[in-house]
mmCIF file of C-alpha atoms in Angstrom:
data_model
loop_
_atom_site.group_PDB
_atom_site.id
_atom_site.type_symbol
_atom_site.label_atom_id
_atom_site.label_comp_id
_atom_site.label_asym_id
_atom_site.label_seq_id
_atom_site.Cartn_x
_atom_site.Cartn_y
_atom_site.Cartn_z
ATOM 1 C CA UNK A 8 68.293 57.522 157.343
ATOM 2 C CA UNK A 9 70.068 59.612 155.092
ATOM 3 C CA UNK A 10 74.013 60.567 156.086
ATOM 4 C CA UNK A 11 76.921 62.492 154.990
ATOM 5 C CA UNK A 12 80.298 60.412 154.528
ATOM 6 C CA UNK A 13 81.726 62.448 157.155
ATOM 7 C CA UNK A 14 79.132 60.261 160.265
ATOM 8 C CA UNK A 15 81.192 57.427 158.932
ATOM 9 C CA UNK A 16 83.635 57.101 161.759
ATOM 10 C CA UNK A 17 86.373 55.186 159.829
ATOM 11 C CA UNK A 18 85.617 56.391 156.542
ATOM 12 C CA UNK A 19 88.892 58.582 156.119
ATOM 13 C CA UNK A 20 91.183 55.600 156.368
ATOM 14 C CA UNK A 21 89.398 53.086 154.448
ATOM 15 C CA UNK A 22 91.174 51.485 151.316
ATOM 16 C CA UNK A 23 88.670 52.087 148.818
ATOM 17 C CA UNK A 24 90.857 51.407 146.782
ATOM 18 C CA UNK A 25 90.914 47.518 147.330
ATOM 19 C CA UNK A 26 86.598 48.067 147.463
ATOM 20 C CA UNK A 27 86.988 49.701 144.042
ATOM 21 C CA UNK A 28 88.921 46.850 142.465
ATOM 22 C CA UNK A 29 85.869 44.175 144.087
ATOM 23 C CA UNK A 30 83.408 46.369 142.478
ATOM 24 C CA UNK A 31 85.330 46.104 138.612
ATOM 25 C CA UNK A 32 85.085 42.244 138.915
ATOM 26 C CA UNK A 33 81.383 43.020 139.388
ATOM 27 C CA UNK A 34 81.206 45.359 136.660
ATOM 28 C CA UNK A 35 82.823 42.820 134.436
ATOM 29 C CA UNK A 36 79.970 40.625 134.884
ATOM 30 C CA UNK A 37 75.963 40.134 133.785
ATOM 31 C CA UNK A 38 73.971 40.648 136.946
ATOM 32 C CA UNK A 39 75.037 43.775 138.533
ATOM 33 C CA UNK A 40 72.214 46.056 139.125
ATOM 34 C CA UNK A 41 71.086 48.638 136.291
ATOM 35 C CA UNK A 42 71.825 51.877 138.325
ATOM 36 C CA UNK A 43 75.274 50.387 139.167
ATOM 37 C CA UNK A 44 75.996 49.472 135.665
ATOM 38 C CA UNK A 45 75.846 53.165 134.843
ATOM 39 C CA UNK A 46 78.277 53.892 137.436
ATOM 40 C CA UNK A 47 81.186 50.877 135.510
ATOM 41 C CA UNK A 48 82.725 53.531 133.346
ATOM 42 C CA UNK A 49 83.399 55.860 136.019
ATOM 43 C CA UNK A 50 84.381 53.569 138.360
ATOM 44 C CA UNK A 51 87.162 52.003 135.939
ATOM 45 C CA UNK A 52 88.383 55.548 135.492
ATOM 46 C CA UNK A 53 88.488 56.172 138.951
ATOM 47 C CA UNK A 54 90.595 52.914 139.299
ATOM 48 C CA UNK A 55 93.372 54.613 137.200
ATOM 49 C CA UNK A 56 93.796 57.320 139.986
ATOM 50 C CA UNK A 57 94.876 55.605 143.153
ATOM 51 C CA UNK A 58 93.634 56.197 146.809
ATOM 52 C CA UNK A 59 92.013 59.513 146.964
ATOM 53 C CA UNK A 60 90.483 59.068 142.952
ATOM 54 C CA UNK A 61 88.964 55.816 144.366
ATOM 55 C CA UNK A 62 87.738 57.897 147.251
ATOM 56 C CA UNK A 63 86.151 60.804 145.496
ATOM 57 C CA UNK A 64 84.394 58.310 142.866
ATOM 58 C CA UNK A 65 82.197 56.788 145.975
ATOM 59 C CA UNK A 66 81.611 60.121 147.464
ATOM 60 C CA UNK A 67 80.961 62.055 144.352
ATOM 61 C CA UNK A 68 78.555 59.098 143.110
ATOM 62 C CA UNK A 69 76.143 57.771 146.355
ATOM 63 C CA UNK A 70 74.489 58.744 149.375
ATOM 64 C CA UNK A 71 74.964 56.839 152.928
ATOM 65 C CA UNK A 72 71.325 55.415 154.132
ATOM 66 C CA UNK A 73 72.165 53.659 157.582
ATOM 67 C CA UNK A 74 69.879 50.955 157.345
ATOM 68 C CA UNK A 75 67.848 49.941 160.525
ATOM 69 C CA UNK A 76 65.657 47.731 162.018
ATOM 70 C CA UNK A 77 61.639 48.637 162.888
ATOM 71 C CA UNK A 78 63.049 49.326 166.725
ATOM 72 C CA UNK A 79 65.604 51.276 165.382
ATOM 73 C CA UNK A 80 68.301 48.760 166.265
ATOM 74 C CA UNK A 81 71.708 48.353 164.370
ATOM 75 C CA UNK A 82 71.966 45.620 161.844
ATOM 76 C CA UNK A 83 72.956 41.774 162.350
ATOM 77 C CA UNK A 84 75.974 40.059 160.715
ATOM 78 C CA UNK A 85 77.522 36.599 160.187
ATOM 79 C CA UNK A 86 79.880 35.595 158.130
ATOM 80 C CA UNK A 87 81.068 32.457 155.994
ATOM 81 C CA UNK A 88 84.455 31.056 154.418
ATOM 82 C CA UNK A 89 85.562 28.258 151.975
ATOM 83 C CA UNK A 90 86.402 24.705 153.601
ATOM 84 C CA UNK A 91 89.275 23.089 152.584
ATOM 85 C CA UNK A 92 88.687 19.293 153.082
ATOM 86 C CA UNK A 93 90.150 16.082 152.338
ATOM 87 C CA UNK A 94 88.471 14.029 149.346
ATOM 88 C CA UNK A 95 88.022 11.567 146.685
ATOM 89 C CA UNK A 96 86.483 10.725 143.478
ATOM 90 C CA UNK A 97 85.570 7.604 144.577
ATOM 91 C CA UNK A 98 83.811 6.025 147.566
ATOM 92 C CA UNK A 99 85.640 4.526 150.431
ATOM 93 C CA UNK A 100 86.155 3.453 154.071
ATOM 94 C CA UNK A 101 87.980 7.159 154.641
ATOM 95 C CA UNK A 102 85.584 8.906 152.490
ATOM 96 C CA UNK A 103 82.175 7.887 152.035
ATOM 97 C CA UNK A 104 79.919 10.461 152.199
ATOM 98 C CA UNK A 105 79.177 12.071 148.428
ATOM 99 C CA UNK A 106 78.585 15.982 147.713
ATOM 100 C CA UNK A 107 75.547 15.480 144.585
ATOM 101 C CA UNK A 108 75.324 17.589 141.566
ATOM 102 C CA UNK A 109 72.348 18.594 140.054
ATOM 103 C CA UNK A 110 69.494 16.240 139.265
ATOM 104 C CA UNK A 111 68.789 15.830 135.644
ATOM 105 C CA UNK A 112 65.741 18.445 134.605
ATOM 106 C CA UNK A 113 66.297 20.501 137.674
ATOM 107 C CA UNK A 114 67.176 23.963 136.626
ATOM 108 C CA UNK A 115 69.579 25.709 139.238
ATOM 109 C CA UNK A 116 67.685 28.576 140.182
ATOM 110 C CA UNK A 117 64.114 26.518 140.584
ATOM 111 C CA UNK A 118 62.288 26.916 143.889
ATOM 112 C CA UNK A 119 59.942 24.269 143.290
ATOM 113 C CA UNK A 120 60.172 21.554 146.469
ATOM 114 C CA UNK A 121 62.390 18.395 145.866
ATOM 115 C CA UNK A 122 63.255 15.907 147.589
ATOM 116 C CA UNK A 123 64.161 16.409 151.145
ATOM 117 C CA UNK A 124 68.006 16.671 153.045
ATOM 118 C CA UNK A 125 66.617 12.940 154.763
ATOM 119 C CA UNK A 126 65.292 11.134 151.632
ATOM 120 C CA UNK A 127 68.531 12.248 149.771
ATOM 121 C CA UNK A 128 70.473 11.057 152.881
ATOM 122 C CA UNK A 129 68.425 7.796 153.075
ATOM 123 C CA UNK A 130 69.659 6.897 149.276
ATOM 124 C CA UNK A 131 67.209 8.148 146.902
ATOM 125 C CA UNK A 132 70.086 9.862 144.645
ATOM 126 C CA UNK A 133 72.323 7.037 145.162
ATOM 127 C CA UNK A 134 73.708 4.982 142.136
ATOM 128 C CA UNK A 135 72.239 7.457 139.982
ATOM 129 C CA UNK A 136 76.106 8.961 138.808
ATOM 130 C CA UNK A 137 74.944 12.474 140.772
ATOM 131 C CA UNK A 138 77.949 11.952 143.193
ATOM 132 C CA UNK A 139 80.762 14.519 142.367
ATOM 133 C CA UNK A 140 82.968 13.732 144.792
ATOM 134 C CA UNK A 141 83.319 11.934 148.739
ATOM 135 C CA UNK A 142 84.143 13.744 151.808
ATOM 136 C CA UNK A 143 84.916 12.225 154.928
ATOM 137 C CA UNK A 144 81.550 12.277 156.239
ATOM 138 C CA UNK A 145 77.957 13.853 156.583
ATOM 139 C CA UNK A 146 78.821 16.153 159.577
ATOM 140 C CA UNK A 147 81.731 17.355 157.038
ATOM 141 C CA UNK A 148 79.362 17.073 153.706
ATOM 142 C CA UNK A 149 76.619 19.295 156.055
ATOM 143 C CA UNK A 150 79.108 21.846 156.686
ATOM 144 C CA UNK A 151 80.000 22.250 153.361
ATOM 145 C CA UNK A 152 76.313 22.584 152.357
ATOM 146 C CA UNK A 153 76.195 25.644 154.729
ATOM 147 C CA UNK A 154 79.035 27.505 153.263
ATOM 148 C CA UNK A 155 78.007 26.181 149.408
ATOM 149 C CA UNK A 156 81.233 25.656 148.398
ATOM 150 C CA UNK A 157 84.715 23.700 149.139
ATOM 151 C CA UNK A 158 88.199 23.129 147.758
ATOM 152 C CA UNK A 159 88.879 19.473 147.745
ATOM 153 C CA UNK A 160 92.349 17.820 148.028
ATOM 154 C CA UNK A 161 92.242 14.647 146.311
ATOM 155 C CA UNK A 162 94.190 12.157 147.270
ATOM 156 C CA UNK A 163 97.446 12.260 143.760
ATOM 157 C CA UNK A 164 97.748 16.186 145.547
ATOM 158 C CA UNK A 165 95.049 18.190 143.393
ATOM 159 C CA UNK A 166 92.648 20.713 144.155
ATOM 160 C CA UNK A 167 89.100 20.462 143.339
ATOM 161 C CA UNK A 168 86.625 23.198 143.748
ATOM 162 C CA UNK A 169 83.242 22.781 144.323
ATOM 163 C CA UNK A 170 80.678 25.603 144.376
ATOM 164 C CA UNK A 171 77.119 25.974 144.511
ATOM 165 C CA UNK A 172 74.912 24.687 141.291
ATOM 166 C CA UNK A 173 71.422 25.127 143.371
ATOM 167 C CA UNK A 174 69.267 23.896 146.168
ATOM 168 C CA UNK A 175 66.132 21.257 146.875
ATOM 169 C CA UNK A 176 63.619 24.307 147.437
ATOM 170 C CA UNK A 177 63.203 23.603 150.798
ATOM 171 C CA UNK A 178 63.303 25.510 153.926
ATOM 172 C CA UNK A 179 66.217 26.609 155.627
ATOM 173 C CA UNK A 180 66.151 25.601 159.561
ATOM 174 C CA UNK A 181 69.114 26.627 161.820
ATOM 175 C CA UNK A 182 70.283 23.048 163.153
ATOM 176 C CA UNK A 183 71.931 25.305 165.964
ATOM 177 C CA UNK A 184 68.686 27.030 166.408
ATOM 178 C CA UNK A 185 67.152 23.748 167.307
ATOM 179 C CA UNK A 186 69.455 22.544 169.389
ATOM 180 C CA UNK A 187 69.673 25.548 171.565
ATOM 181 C CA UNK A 188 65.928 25.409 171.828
ATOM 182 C CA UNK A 189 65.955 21.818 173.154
ATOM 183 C CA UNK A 190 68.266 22.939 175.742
ATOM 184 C CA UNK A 191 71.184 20.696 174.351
ATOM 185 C CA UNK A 192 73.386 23.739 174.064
ATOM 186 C CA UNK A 193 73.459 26.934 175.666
ATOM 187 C CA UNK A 194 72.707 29.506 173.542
ATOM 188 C CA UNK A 195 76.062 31.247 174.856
ATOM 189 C CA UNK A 196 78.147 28.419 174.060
ATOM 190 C CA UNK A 197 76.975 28.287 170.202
ATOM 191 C CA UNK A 198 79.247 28.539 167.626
ATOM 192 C CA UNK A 199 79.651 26.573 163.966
ATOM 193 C CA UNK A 200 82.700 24.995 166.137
ATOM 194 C CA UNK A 201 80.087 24.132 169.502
ATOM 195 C CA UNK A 202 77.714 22.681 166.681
ATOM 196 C CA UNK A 203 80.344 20.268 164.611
ATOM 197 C CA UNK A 204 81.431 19.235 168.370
ATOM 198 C CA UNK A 205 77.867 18.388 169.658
ATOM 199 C CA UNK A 206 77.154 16.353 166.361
ATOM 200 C CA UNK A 207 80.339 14.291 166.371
ATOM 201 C CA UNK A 208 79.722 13.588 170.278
ATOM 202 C CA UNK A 209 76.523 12.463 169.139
ATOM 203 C CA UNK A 210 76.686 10.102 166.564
ATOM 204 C CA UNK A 211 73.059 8.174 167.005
ATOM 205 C CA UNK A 212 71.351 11.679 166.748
ATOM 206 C CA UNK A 213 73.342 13.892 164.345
ATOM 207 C CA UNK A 214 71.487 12.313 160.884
ATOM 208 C CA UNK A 215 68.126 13.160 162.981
ATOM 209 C CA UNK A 216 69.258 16.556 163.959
ATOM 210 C CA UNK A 217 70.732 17.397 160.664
ATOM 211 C CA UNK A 218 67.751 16.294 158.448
ATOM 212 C CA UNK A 219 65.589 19.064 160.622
ATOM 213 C CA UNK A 220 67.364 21.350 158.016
ATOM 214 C CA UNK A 221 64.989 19.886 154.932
ATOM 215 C CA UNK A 222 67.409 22.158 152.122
ATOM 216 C CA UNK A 223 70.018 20.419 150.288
ATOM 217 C CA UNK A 224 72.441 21.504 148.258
ATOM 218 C CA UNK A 225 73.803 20.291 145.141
ATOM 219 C CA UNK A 226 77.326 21.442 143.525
ATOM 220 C CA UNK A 227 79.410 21.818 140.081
ATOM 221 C CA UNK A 228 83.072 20.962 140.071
ATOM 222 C CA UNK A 229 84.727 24.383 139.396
ATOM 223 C CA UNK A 230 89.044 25.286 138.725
ATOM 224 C CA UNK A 231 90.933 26.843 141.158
ATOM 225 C CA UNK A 232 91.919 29.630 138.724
ATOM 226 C CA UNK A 233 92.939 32.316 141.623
ATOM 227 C CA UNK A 234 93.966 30.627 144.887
ATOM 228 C CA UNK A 235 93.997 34.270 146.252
ATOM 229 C CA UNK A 236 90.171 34.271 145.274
ATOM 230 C CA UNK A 237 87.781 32.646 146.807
ATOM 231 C CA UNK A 238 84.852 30.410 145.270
ATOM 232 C CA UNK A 239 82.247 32.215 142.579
ATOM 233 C CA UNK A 240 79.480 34.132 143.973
ATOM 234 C CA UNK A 241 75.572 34.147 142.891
ATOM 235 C CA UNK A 242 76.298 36.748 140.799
ATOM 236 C CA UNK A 243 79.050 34.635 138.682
ATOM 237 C CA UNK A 244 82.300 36.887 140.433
ATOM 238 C CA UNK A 245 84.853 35.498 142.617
ATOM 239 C CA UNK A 246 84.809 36.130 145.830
ATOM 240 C CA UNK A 247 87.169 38.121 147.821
ATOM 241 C CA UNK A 248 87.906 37.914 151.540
ATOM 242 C CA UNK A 249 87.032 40.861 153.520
ATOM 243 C CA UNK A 250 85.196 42.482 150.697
ATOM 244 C CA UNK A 251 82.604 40.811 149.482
ATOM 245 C CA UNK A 252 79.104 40.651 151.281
ATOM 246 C CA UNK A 253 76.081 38.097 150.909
ATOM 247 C CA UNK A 254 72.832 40.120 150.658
ATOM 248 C CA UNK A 255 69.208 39.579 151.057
ATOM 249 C CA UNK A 256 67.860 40.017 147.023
ATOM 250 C CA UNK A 257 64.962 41.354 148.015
ATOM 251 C CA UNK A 258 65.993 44.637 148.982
ATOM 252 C CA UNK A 259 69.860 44.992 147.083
ATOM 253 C CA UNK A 260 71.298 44.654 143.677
ATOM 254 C CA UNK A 261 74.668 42.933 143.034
ATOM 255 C CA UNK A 262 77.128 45.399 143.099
ATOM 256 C CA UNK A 263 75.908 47.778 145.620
ATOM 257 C CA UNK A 264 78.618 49.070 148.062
ATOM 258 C CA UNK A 265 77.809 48.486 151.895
ATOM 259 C CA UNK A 266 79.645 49.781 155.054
ATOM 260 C CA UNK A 267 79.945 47.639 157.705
ATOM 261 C CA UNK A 268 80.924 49.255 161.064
ATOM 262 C CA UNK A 269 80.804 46.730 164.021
ATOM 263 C CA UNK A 270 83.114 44.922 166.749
ATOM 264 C CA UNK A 271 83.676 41.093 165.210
ATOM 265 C CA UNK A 272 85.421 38.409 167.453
ATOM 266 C CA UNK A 273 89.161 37.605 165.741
ATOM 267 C CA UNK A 274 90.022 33.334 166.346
ATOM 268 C CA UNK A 275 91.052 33.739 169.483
ATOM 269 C CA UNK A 276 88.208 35.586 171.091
ATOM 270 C CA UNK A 277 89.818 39.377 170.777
ATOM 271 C CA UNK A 278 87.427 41.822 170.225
ATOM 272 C CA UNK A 279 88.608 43.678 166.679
ATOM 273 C CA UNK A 280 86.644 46.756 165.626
ATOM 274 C CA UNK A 281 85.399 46.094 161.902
ATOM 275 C CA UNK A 282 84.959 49.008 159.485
ATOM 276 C CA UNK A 283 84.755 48.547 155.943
ATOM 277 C CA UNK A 284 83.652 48.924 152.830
ATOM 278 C CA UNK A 285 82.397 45.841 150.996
ATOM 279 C CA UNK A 286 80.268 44.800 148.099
ATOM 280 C CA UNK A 287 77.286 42.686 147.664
ATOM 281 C CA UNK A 288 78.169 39.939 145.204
ATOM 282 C CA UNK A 289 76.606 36.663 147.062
ATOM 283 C CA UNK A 290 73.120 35.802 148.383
ATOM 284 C CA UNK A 291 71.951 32.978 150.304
ATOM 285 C CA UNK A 292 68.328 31.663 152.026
ATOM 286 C CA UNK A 293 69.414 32.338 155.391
ATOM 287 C CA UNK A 294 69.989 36.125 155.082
ATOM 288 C CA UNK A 295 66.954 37.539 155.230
ATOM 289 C CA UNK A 296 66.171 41.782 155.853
ATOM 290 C CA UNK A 297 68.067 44.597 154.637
ATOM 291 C CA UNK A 298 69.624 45.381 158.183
ATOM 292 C CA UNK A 299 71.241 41.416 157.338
ATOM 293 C CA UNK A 300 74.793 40.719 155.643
ATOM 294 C CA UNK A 301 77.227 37.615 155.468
ATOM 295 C CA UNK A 302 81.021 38.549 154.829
ATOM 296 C CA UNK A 303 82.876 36.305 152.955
ATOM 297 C CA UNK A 304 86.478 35.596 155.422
ATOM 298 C CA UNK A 305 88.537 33.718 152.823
ATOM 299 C CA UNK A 306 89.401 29.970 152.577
ATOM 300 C CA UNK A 307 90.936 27.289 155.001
ATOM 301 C CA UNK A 308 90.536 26.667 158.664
ATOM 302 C CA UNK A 309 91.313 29.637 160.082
ATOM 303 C CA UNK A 310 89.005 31.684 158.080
ATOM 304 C CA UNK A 311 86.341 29.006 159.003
ATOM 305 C CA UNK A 312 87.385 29.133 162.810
ATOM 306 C CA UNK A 313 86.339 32.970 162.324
ATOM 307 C CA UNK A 314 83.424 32.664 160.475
ATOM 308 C CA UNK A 315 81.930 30.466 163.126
ATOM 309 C CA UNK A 316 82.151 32.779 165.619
ATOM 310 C CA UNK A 317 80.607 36.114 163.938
ATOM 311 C CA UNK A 318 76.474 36.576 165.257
ATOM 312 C CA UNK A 319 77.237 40.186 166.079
ATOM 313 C CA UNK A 320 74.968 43.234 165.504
ATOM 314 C CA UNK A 321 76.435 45.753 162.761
ATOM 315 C CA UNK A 322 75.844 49.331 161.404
ATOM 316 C CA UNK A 323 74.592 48.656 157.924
ATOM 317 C CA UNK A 324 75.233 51.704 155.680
ATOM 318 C CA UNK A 325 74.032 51.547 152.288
ATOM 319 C CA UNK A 326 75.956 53.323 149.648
ATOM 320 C CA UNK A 327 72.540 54.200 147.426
ATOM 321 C CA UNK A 328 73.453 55.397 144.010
ATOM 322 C CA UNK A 329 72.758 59.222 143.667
ATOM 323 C CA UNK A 330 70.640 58.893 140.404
ATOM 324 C CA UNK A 331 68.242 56.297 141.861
ATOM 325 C CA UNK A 332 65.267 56.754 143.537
ATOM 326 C CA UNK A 333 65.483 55.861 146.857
ATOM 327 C CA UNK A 334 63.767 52.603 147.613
ATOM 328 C CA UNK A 335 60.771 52.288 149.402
ATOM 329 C CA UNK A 336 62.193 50.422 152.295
ATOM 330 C CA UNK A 337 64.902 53.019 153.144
ATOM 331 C CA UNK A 338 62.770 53.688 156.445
ATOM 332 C CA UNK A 339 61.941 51.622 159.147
ATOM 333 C CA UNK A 340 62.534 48.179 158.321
ATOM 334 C CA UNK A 341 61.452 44.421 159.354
ATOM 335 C CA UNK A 342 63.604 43.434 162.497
ATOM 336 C CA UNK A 343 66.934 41.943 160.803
ATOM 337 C CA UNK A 344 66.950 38.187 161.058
ATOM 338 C CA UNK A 345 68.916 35.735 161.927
ATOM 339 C CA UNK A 346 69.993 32.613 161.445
#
């Protein structure tokens, strides 16, 4: 539904400013949408200007198309961070459970099914010099696999970064889903945090529970170049907390701006409303429908203590560029999905 930036309660006090700058770092890189391409020039202009020039380059430049579900109801959001575990390079008593890189002849964005999350755990990688480095164990390594990336600190005080170098092709299933459906946890009581608590209390049945989600990921060691960023994006950009926004590719380019309006949880249960403008630079196979986002929250445990909290419904606002043709979806749409 088409909207003037005026409905967007918030809108007046937004930094675009700081969205502006997340968009450049898209611009700078292969993979951003065509119609936002042709947008880069102006936008690096507009960065020149401050505040209001920032401002007047969104509104002068896109439409606002809330996006909503067939029933008409608001969008869904979740949101996702960068762990920051202990490590090694090489297997032991304290660390013994190995994040894999890429198979030889597997090409990182092939679909095609592979070997399943409980043959790989079972051994049939192992010994075959895939293992990039050892985290303290599978609960931790499965974690990791959710958010598809980690900083390491190994054990003579570096930092080693591990992000996303592609996935078994196949399915996704919501671990948390299942439990709640067996009527091991309440669906209330859910939470990444309820979840890593159930499977450490449960040490017989975690490997079972956690092999019900067949995909696996595998990584490539990356450098910390930016501590202040977080870990590269699908589209190649470094993420930045609060800003950028994994997207269903299906329905949005990289690069396309998005506002978010919604109440989010902080860590210690406070209600915070959430307004802002972010970018879509990340994808990933659980977010599914155009009324569906994950926002990137930073690195560390505090960022992850957020993220696991965030299942909330959200306005999704599309910021559609004002020389494309508007897409065919723009009305009602599939029911957004969860995880």
């Amino acid at each position: 539904m088409p909207l003037a930036f005026a409905d967007l309660e918030g809108w007046s006090g937004e930094r675009h400013d700081e969205a502006l700058e997340v968009l450049l770092r898209s611009c700078a890189r292969a993979g951003i949408g065509r119609e936002m391409a042709r947008l880069c020039p102006a936008a690096k202009q507009a960065a020149q200007g401050g505040r209001a020039a920032a401002r007047a380059f969104f509104e002068a430049n896109f439409r606002p198309l809330r996006i909503t579900s067939k029933d008409g109801r608001a969008g869904f959001l979740t949101a996702y961070y960068e762990p920051e575990v202990d490590g090694s390079l090489r297997p032991g008593a304290q660390f013994a459970a190995p994040l894999y890189a890429l198979p030889p002849g597997r090409k990182a964005g092939s679909t095609a099914p592979y070997l399943t999350r409980g043959e790989i755990e079972a051994g049939a990688l192992a010994g075959k010099g895939l293992e990039l480095v050892y985290v303290r164990d599978r609960i931790e390594a499965f974690f990791i696999h959710i958010q598809g990336s980690a900083r390491i600190r190994l054990e003579d005080g570096r930092v080693l970064r591990v992000g996303f170098a592609g996935k078994n092709g196949q399915p996704y299933t919501s671990i948390g889903k299942v439990l709640v459906d067996a009527g091991l946890i309440d669906r209330k009581e859910m939470s990444a945090q309820r979840l890593r608590q159930w499977l450490h209390a449960n040490p017989g049945r975690a490997d079972e529970v956690m092999a019900q989600n067949r995909s696996f990921i595998f990584f490539r060691r990356l450098a910390v170049e930016d501590p202040a960023l977080g870990p590269v994006g699908a589209q190649g950009v470094p993420l930045t907390s609060g800003r950028s926004l994994a997207v269903d590719r299906n329905f949005y380019d990289f690069g396309v701006p998005v506002w978010l309006d919604s109440v989010l949880p902080e860590v210690d249960g406070r209600p915070e409303v959430f307004r802002r403008l972010m970018i879509a630079q990340d994808t990933g196979s659980a977010i599914l429908g155009a009324a569906r986002g994950d926002l990137f929250l930073g690195s560390g445990a505090a960022a992850g203590n957020r993220a696991g909290l965030i299942q909330h419904m959200a306005d999704f606002v599309v910021l559609w560029p004002n020389e494309a043709a508007l897409p065919s979806w723009a009305g009602p749409l599939p029911a957004a999905m969860t995880r």
